[in-house]
XYZ file of C-alpha atoms in Angstrom:
547
model
C 125.895 91.629 132.716
C 126.384 88.863 135.275
C 129.469 89.581 137.446
C 130.195 85.918 138.196
C 130.192 84.738 134.578
C 132.747 81.963 134.664
C 134.385 80.778 131.444
C 136.080 77.445 131.161
C 139.473 79.058 130.699
C 142.156 80.938 132.667
C 141.038 84.144 130.964
C 137.525 83.677 132.318
C 138.962 83.188 135.798
C 140.930 86.455 135.470
C 137.794 88.311 134.419
C 135.917 87.089 137.497
C 138.876 88.015 139.757
C 138.973 91.534 138.324
C 135.241 91.981 138.935
C 135.107 90.590 142.476
C 138.314 90.326 144.495
C 140.618 92.894 142.950
C 138.659 95.970 144.164
C 138.509 94.480 147.688
C 142.237 93.732 147.960
C 143.115 97.179 146.654
C 140.916 98.694 149.358
C 142.545 96.440 151.963
C 146.012 97.622 150.872
C 144.842 101.217 151.096
C 143.632 100.678 154.688
C 146.969 99.076 155.663
C 148.951 101.970 154.238
C 146.815 104.614 155.981
C 146.917 102.829 159.358
C 150.675 102.282 159.060
C 151.132 106.009 158.578
C 148.698 107.127 161.277
C 149.099 104.504 163.988
C 151.586 101.697 163.252
C 151.053 99.829 166.599
C 147.418 99.272 165.658
C 148.488 97.651 162.376
C 150.680 95.080 164.102
C 148.030 93.962 166.531
C 147.335 90.243 166.309
C 143.752 90.646 165.239
C 144.728 93.171 162.560
C 147.416 90.890 161.201
C 144.900 88.029 161.215
C 142.419 90.137 159.258
C 144.925 91.168 156.615
C 146.111 87.554 156.390
C 142.585 86.262 155.804
C 142.158 88.891 153.083
C 145.381 87.796 151.418
C 144.314 84.123 151.579
C 140.946 85.002 150.006
C 142.727 86.913 147.245
C 145.100 84.027 146.505
C 142.219 81.582 146.402
C 140.189 83.846 144.113
C 143.109 84.132 141.713
C 144.472 80.607 141.634
C 141.580 78.197 142.270
C 140.012 76.989 138.988
C 136.503 78.108 139.944
C 135.195 77.358 136.473
C 135.388 73.654 137.360
C 133.038 74.060 140.317
C 129.474 75.304 140.717
C 129.398 79.148 140.755
C 127.984 79.195 144.323
C 131.304 77.904 145.618
C 132.755 81.341 144.923
C 130.741 82.603 147.896
C 133.559 81.163 150.066
C 135.707 84.059 148.884
C 133.010 86.543 149.931
C 132.789 84.874 153.381
C 136.557 85.142 153.835
C 136.448 88.799 152.809
C 133.730 89.511 155.386
C 135.751 87.738 158.079
C 138.812 89.787 157.091
C 136.793 93.024 157.367
C 135.483 91.990 160.805
C 138.996 91.218 162.106
C 140.586 94.377 160.732
C 137.685 96.558 161.895
C 137.996 95.310 165.469
C 141.233 97.318 165.956
C 141.381 99.766 163.073
C 137.907 101.324 163.370
C 139.130 103.756 166.030
C 141.887 104.974 163.718
C 139.958 104.720 160.379
C 136.148 104.546 160.901
C 135.562 104.080 157.172
C 137.226 100.664 157.213
C 133.763 99.104 157.415
C 133.170 100.248 153.805
C 135.442 97.404 152.664
C 132.476 95.079 153.275
C 130.653 96.751 150.372
C 132.746 94.858 147.828
C 132.008 91.213 148.793
C 128.429 91.939 149.869
C 127.596 93.856 146.676
C 128.869 91.279 144.198
C 127.425 88.416 146.242
C 123.977 90.055 146.340
C 124.231 91.010 142.654
C 125.232 87.560 141.440
C 123.575 85.094 143.845
C 120.091 86.578 144.412
C 118.597 85.880 147.832
C 121.577 83.825 148.957
C 123.804 86.843 148.420
C 121.357 89.132 150.248
C 121.265 86.740 153.193
C 125.075 86.665 153.239
C 125.153 90.481 153.261
C 122.753 90.671 156.201
C 124.502 87.957 158.211
C 127.882 89.401 157.328
C 126.856 92.841 158.597
C 125.609 91.336 161.847
C 128.852 89.383 162.180
C 131.012 92.458 161.550
C 129.168 94.463 164.229
C 128.940 91.616 166.758
C 132.578 90.561 166.417
C 133.903 93.887 167.712
C 131.618 93.614 170.741
C 132.947 90.102 171.301
C 136.551 91.247 170.787
C 136.270 94.196 173.203
C 134.053 92.314 175.661
C 131.596 95.181 176.056
C 128.690 96.443 173.917
C 128.029 100.168 173.290
C 126.795 101.977 176.380
C 124.637 104.694 174.803
C 122.166 105.189 171.982
C 124.662 107.374 170.147
C 127.267 104.636 170.286
C 124.726 102.135 168.998
C 123.783 104.481 166.196
C 127.410 105.008 165.222
C 127.988 101.267 165.354
C 125.097 100.038 163.201
C 124.551 102.924 160.741
C 127.379 102.052 158.418
C 126.681 98.291 158.330
C 123.016 98.998 157.687
C 123.996 101.279 154.824
C 126.144 98.517 153.389
C 123.209 96.101 153.641
C 120.965 98.637 151.904
C 123.554 99.001 149.163
C 123.715 95.231 148.782
C 119.902 94.986 148.575
C 119.906 97.743 145.942
C 122.482 95.789 143.938
C 120.314 92.704 144.296
C 117.218 94.521 142.988
C 119.216 96.023 140.124
C 120.477 92.566 139.254
C 116.909 91.230 139.249
C 115.786 93.961 136.872
C 118.793 93.415 134.663
C 118.162 89.678 134.553
C 114.531 90.265 133.619
C 115.615 92.568 130.853
C 118.248 90.113 129.753
C 115.562 87.436 129.699
C 113.251 89.662 127.672
C 116.092 90.559 125.345
C 117.038 86.911 124.982
C 113.404 86.021 124.265
C 113.142 88.835 121.720
C 116.418 87.715 120.172
C 115.169 84.138 119.924
C 111.924 85.383 118.383
C 113.904 87.456 115.879
C 116.122 84.504 115.080
C 113.040 82.335 114.557
C 111.485 85.025 112.378
C 114.749 85.364 110.459
C 114.942 81.613 110.029
C 111.324 81.475 108.864
C 111.948 84.383 106.495
C 115.020 82.649 105.108
C 113.045 79.426 104.714
C 110.238 81.354 103.001
C 112.726 83.093 100.729
C 114.364 79.772 99.887
C 110.921 78.294 99.208
C 109.896 81.194 96.973
C 113.223 81.124 95.166
C 112.945 77.373 94.690
C 109.409 77.679 93.338
C 110.323 80.561 91.038
C 113.366 78.752 89.713
C 111.156 75.753 88.986
C 108.795 77.891 86.904
C 109.865 78.155 83.286
C 108.656 81.757 83.032
C 110.797 84.682 84.135
C 109.400 86.273 87.311
C 110.649 89.473 88.975
C 109.241 91.450 91.901
C 110.063 95.129 92.463
C 109.153 96.986 95.648
C 107.186 100.233 95.782
C 110.407 102.228 95.261
C 111.307 100.305 92.119
C 114.076 98.210 93.682
C 114.416 94.552 92.797
C 113.052 92.296 95.521
C 113.349 88.823 94.054
C 113.870 87.355 90.608
C 114.355 83.842 89.344
C 117.093 82.571 87.067
C 114.895 82.733 83.967
C 114.212 86.447 84.519
C 117.926 87.176 84.926
C 118.691 85.252 81.739
C 116.116 87.300 79.818
C 117.480 90.553 81.237
C 121.022 89.591 80.244
C 119.857 88.805 76.715
C 118.123 92.203 76.524
C 121.277 93.969 77.690
C 120.441 95.175 81.205
C 120.525 94.099 84.855
C 117.452 93.543 86.980
C 119.064 95.166 90.022
C 120.210 98.340 88.266
C 117.959 101.013 86.701
C 116.773 101.828 84.093
C 115.812 98.135 83.562
C 115.889 98.590 79.775
C 118.354 97.466 77.136
C 119.365 97.934 73.536
C 118.431 94.426 72.412
C 114.641 94.747 72.830
C 112.703 94.637 69.564
C 109.031 94.853 68.657
C 107.015 91.968 67.232
C 108.390 92.629 63.742
C 111.915 91.784 65.065
C 113.235 94.959 63.432
C 111.954 97.981 65.388
C 113.813 98.814 68.594
C 111.494 99.553 71.480
C 112.450 102.808 73.272
C 113.614 102.293 76.886
C 110.570 104.000 78.415
C 108.221 101.753 76.379
C 109.871 98.462 77.370
C 107.800 96.284 79.672
C 109.643 96.690 82.999
C 109.721 100.533 82.899
C 106.051 100.506 81.888
C 105.211 98.189 84.778
C 107.119 100.333 87.287
C 105.158 103.358 86.090
C 102.019 101.596 87.320
C 100.791 100.269 83.970
C 99.087 96.881 84.068
C 99.302 94.974 80.810
C 98.895 91.470 79.411
C 100.554 89.782 76.456
C 103.257 92.349 75.615
C 105.291 90.649 72.880
C 108.950 91.548 72.459
C 112.086 89.973 71.046
C 115.145 90.000 73.294
C 118.774 89.489 72.396
C 121.145 90.132 69.503
C 119.986 89.257 65.961
C 121.678 85.849 65.968
C 120.260 84.751 69.328
C 116.838 86.304 69.801
C 114.141 84.995 72.083
C 110.457 85.929 72.003
C 108.836 86.780 75.332
C 105.235 87.442 76.235
C 105.227 89.760 79.258
C 102.518 90.703 81.745
C 102.525 92.906 84.830
C 100.425 93.540 87.895
C 100.632 95.570 91.089
C 100.461 93.987 94.544
C 98.529 96.011 97.099
C 98.316 95.803 100.868
C 94.950 95.508 102.663
C 94.942 99.310 103.126
C 95.264 99.814 99.371
C 98.861 101.020 99.315
C 101.167 99.595 96.662
C 103.473 96.891 97.968
C 105.266 96.309 94.704
C 105.078 95.248 91.074
C 105.297 91.765 89.580
C 106.499 91.246 86.024
C 106.156 87.829 84.394
C 107.670 86.973 81.007
C 107.130 83.681 79.175
C 109.621 82.447 76.623
C 107.474 81.803 73.537
C 110.316 81.553 71.041
C 109.342 78.075 69.862
C 105.722 79.130 69.456
C 106.676 82.325 67.626
C 108.996 80.399 65.322
C 106.256 77.851 64.657
C 103.782 80.629 63.855
C 106.319 82.240 61.543
C 106.866 78.911 59.782
C 103.109 78.473 59.464
C 102.655 81.993 58.091
C 105.435 81.439 55.612
C 103.904 78.138 54.592
C 100.497 79.756 54.073
C 101.999 82.544 52.016
C 103.985 80.115 49.901
C 101.103 77.688 49.383
C 98.677 80.505 48.609
C 101.020 81.954 46.044
C 101.860 78.582 44.488
C 98.177 77.683 44.208
C 96.917 81.063 43.091
C 99.336 81.448 40.199
C 98.363 78.269 38.299
C 94.705 78.689 39.253
C 94.696 82.130 37.670
C 95.993 80.548 34.485
C 93.326 77.841 34.713
C 90.512 80.384 35.025
C 91.983 82.399 32.160
C 92.103 79.422 29.839
C 88.597 78.431 30.933
C 87.396 81.834 29.757
C 89.082 81.253 26.376
C 87.491 77.806 26.116
C 84.113 79.292 27.023
C 84.423 81.822 24.215
C 85.554 79.163 21.751
C 82.765 76.659 22.479
C 79.874 78.982 21.771
C 76.289 77.687 22.129
C 76.427 74.684 19.784
C 77.085 72.148 22.549
C 74.901 72.856 25.649
C 76.240 69.823 27.460
C 79.845 70.939 27.133
C 78.913 74.477 28.202
C 77.245 73.043 31.295
C 80.474 71.246 32.174
C 82.487 74.400 31.631
C 80.144 76.365 33.911
C 80.636 73.785 36.677
C 84.413 73.979 36.310
C 84.241 77.790 36.394
C 82.175 77.783 39.570
C 84.463 75.283 41.286
C 87.536 77.201 40.181
C 85.934 80.341 41.564
C 85.252 78.588 44.872
C 88.828 77.395 45.027
C 90.084 80.911 44.265
C 87.924 82.248 47.101
C 89.459 79.735 49.518
C 92.943 80.731 48.437
C 91.987 84.367 48.915
C 90.915 83.465 52.447
C 94.311 81.939 53.075
C 96.056 85.037 51.762
C 93.906 87.385 53.817
C 94.541 85.253 56.908
C 98.225 86.178 56.686
C 97.787 89.812 55.662
C 94.602 91.100 57.338
C 96.491 93.371 59.729
C 98.820 94.898 57.135
C 98.595 98.007 54.923
C 95.671 99.527 56.817
C 94.393 102.895 55.595
C 92.873 104.733 58.544
C 90.292 107.476 58.386
C 87.408 108.740 60.508
C 84.354 106.647 59.685
C 80.838 106.336 61.081
C 80.411 102.958 62.755
C 76.724 103.014 61.839
C 77.569 103.257 58.152
C 79.974 100.343 58.541
C 77.238 98.206 60.093
C 74.706 99.123 57.408
C 77.209 98.329 54.635
C 78.061 94.972 56.224
C 74.358 94.130 56.526
C 73.869 94.828 52.817
C 76.842 92.548 51.986
C 75.204 89.545 53.661
C 71.621 90.397 52.668
C 71.518 87.708 49.983
C 72.616 84.985 52.431
C 70.127 86.226 55.029
C 67.295 86.148 52.487
C 68.223 82.619 51.426
C 67.856 81.432 55.058
C 64.825 83.645 55.749
C 66.794 85.279 58.565
C 65.919 88.899 59.284
C 68.837 91.137 60.328
C 67.651 93.866 62.698
C 70.059 96.766 63.120
C 69.636 99.314 65.904
C 72.321 101.940 66.406
C 72.365 105.123 68.413
C 73.595 108.548 67.401
C 76.496 108.838 64.989
C 79.781 107.597 66.478
C 83.089 108.163 64.721
C 85.924 105.654 64.905
C 89.416 105.736 63.437
C 89.474 102.727 61.143
C 90.203 101.174 57.782
C 86.690 101.224 56.329
C 87.068 98.164 54.095
C 88.759 95.977 56.684
C 86.362 96.919 59.478
C 83.389 96.331 57.190
C 84.880 92.941 56.327
C 85.150 92.058 60.037
C 81.536 93.096 60.794
C 80.293 91.263 57.712
C 82.118 88.102 58.831
C 80.434 88.268 62.253
C 77.020 88.747 60.602
C 77.721 85.886 58.169
C 78.479 83.502 61.037
C 75.358 84.666 62.888
C 73.218 83.831 59.840
C 75.007 80.597 58.875
C 75.024 79.060 62.350
C 71.718 80.463 63.630
C 68.368 78.774 63.376
C 66.571 79.511 60.083
C 64.061 82.356 60.397
C 65.561 83.277 63.779
C 66.389 87.011 63.718
C 69.909 88.355 64.085
C 70.047 91.423 66.341
C 72.691 94.091 65.832
C 73.120 97.009 68.246
C 75.704 99.760 68.355
C 76.214 102.272 71.136
C 78.984 104.314 72.766
C 80.265 103.736 76.316
C 82.681 106.388 77.594
C 85.605 106.388 75.141
C 84.693 103.190 73.324
C 81.993 102.059 70.936
C 80.419 98.658 71.460
C 78.913 96.601 68.655
C 76.993 93.458 69.590
C 75.611 90.785 67.294
C 73.243 88.158 68.754
C 71.468 85.171 67.251
C 69.515 82.145 68.389
C 70.847 78.688 67.616
C 72.920 75.769 68.821
C 75.355 78.033 70.628
C 78.879 77.170 71.699
C 80.221 75.123 74.559
C 82.749 76.659 76.960
C 85.570 74.704 75.312
C 84.506 75.958 71.868
C 84.325 79.539 73.107
C 87.968 79.349 74.183
C 89.104 78.172 70.735
C 86.640 79.811 68.376
C 89.157 82.547 67.410
C 91.972 80.066 66.765
C 93.111 79.714 63.208
C 91.621 76.737 61.308
C 89.389 75.806 64.252
C 85.923 74.587 63.307
C 83.235 73.540 65.746
C 81.715 70.078 65.768
C 78.423 71.591 64.543
C 80.150 73.173 61.535
C 81.855 69.902 60.634
C 78.723 67.815 61.061
C 76.683 70.150 58.851
C 79.513 70.353 56.289
C 79.508 74.146 56.443
C 82.110 75.329 53.969
C 85.153 77.212 55.248
C 88.648 76.840 56.642
C 87.908 78.170 60.117
C 89.630 81.481 59.341
C 86.719 83.920 59.533
C 86.807 84.781 63.233
C 90.597 84.662 63.171
C 90.539 87.454 60.594
C 87.987 89.321 62.701
C 90.220 89.246 65.756
C 93.296 90.280 63.764
C 91.458 93.232 62.227
C 90.022 94.353 65.569
C 93.418 94.060 67.264
C 94.945 96.161 64.499
C 92.365 98.834 65.394
C 93.366 98.668 69.099
C 90.045 97.076 69.936
C 88.929 93.767 71.310
C 86.363 91.129 70.480
C 84.878 88.419 72.673
C 82.071 85.913 72.497
C 79.459 84.730 74.983
C 77.190 81.800 74.359
C 74.652 79.611 76.105
C 74.622 76.199 74.424
C 71.282 75.603 72.741
C 70.140 79.190 73.191
C 71.824 82.437 72.128
C 75.286 83.529 71.047
C 76.512 87.120 71.349
C 79.660 88.515 69.771
C 80.818 91.875 71.140
C 83.242 94.107 69.297
C 84.737 97.169 71.045
C 86.694 99.987 69.388
C 88.051 103.326 70.617
C 86.009 106.297 69.495
C 87.440 109.401 67.887
C 87.910 112.212 70.419
C 86.910 115.516 68.780
C 89.956 117.687 68.087
C 92.455 114.891 68.898
C 94.917 113.416 66.436
């Protein structure tokens, strides 16, 4: 700490006085008391009185002059007066009290400490002045080496002390400078961190999705307003474990998800998932969220934290529910009268007999068209119910493929398209035989319908680790990248299908995906436009002895 650290206030002036002049004047009083007791005539000598007077003047100036209004170097005048006072007092008192010279330590030390080389120079010159003044006052220098040694040893020690104070001050100032630089760097880093945090918070609050980051210990790092709103609706706080609430329901909006199976606890356990659908909130104010999670890792591979992102898909979920309800209603309303139509057509067919071939021909056309219409309605019904009422059992995937190939054999023969099936050893899967066969048959049907005539359809089936992979490939027009992204969407039909007037509602691959998802599998498609298209279906295999 800098001794001469002037503040623009009376209090600052008192602080400086206490650090500089007060110790000196107390020492001067001590010397006066001792000399008065030991040898009073020495105390009343003119030069002694002059010395004490100069010391008193220096003390008054140090206390009363508003030094904070002047440059700090002006305070050296007080140190000069102190040195003069020591020289005057020492001239008479040194014979009675040899240690009087030690009073010079006070002004020389704080001058050297506070004013660098100027203070050191003052200490050296002051020591020379103190020694030389007594010679001048007595009119005779020391006569022997011992006298010289006794005369200069103490002043030289004082100078050494002052130089030591100067060096200590230099080191302290360097450290203060380093500390100040480190403090400024920390303040800059803190400011940059605060700016970065404000930027991240601003960005996250702009995003409509809820975003929350948890550190490696599972503590909340940052979360935007949307995430906090979702957590409140679910009945928990993002900054307090267990990060799970009572108002978290499964996709059916009825089943409560256990706390350990809710998406934030799963994410904090290290699970990485995509598209976890849940309903949050009380029954009268539910929101649908689609949650995903991922772990952030440092360059060394250690886990930095976990990010959980949840999108509010309530409007989409409500729209899908409205669409499903519409399909169910329309299917039912169409199927009921159509069933009556087909029934009455059968009665008419029996009543007509064979007398009127022309009329029978018309009835056959109406029957076929009614049958086609009933098939389309069945497609609509199955599109809304293909993942319900599944009856699981252990089945051989090879048998499923063979059965599906037989189902589409007639269509393949009509287009002269050979279906080549190659499957490895028997692989058991846990599945609903009819639904899985329906899905494989739909994939084979599309491969035949949209492939080039007489171009073979290749089917292969093999096991990889804990999953079985079924691939179906054909040669044909293929699919563009945009079509590949939408080919599993409900009611989507490619431009090729529309241009060739291929019958269908665009529900086949939608049913395939729904069935595969219900079996905890996945299906994806790869295609090179104008060349080949490959559909891959993956399902978990049955582990022997596991249930």
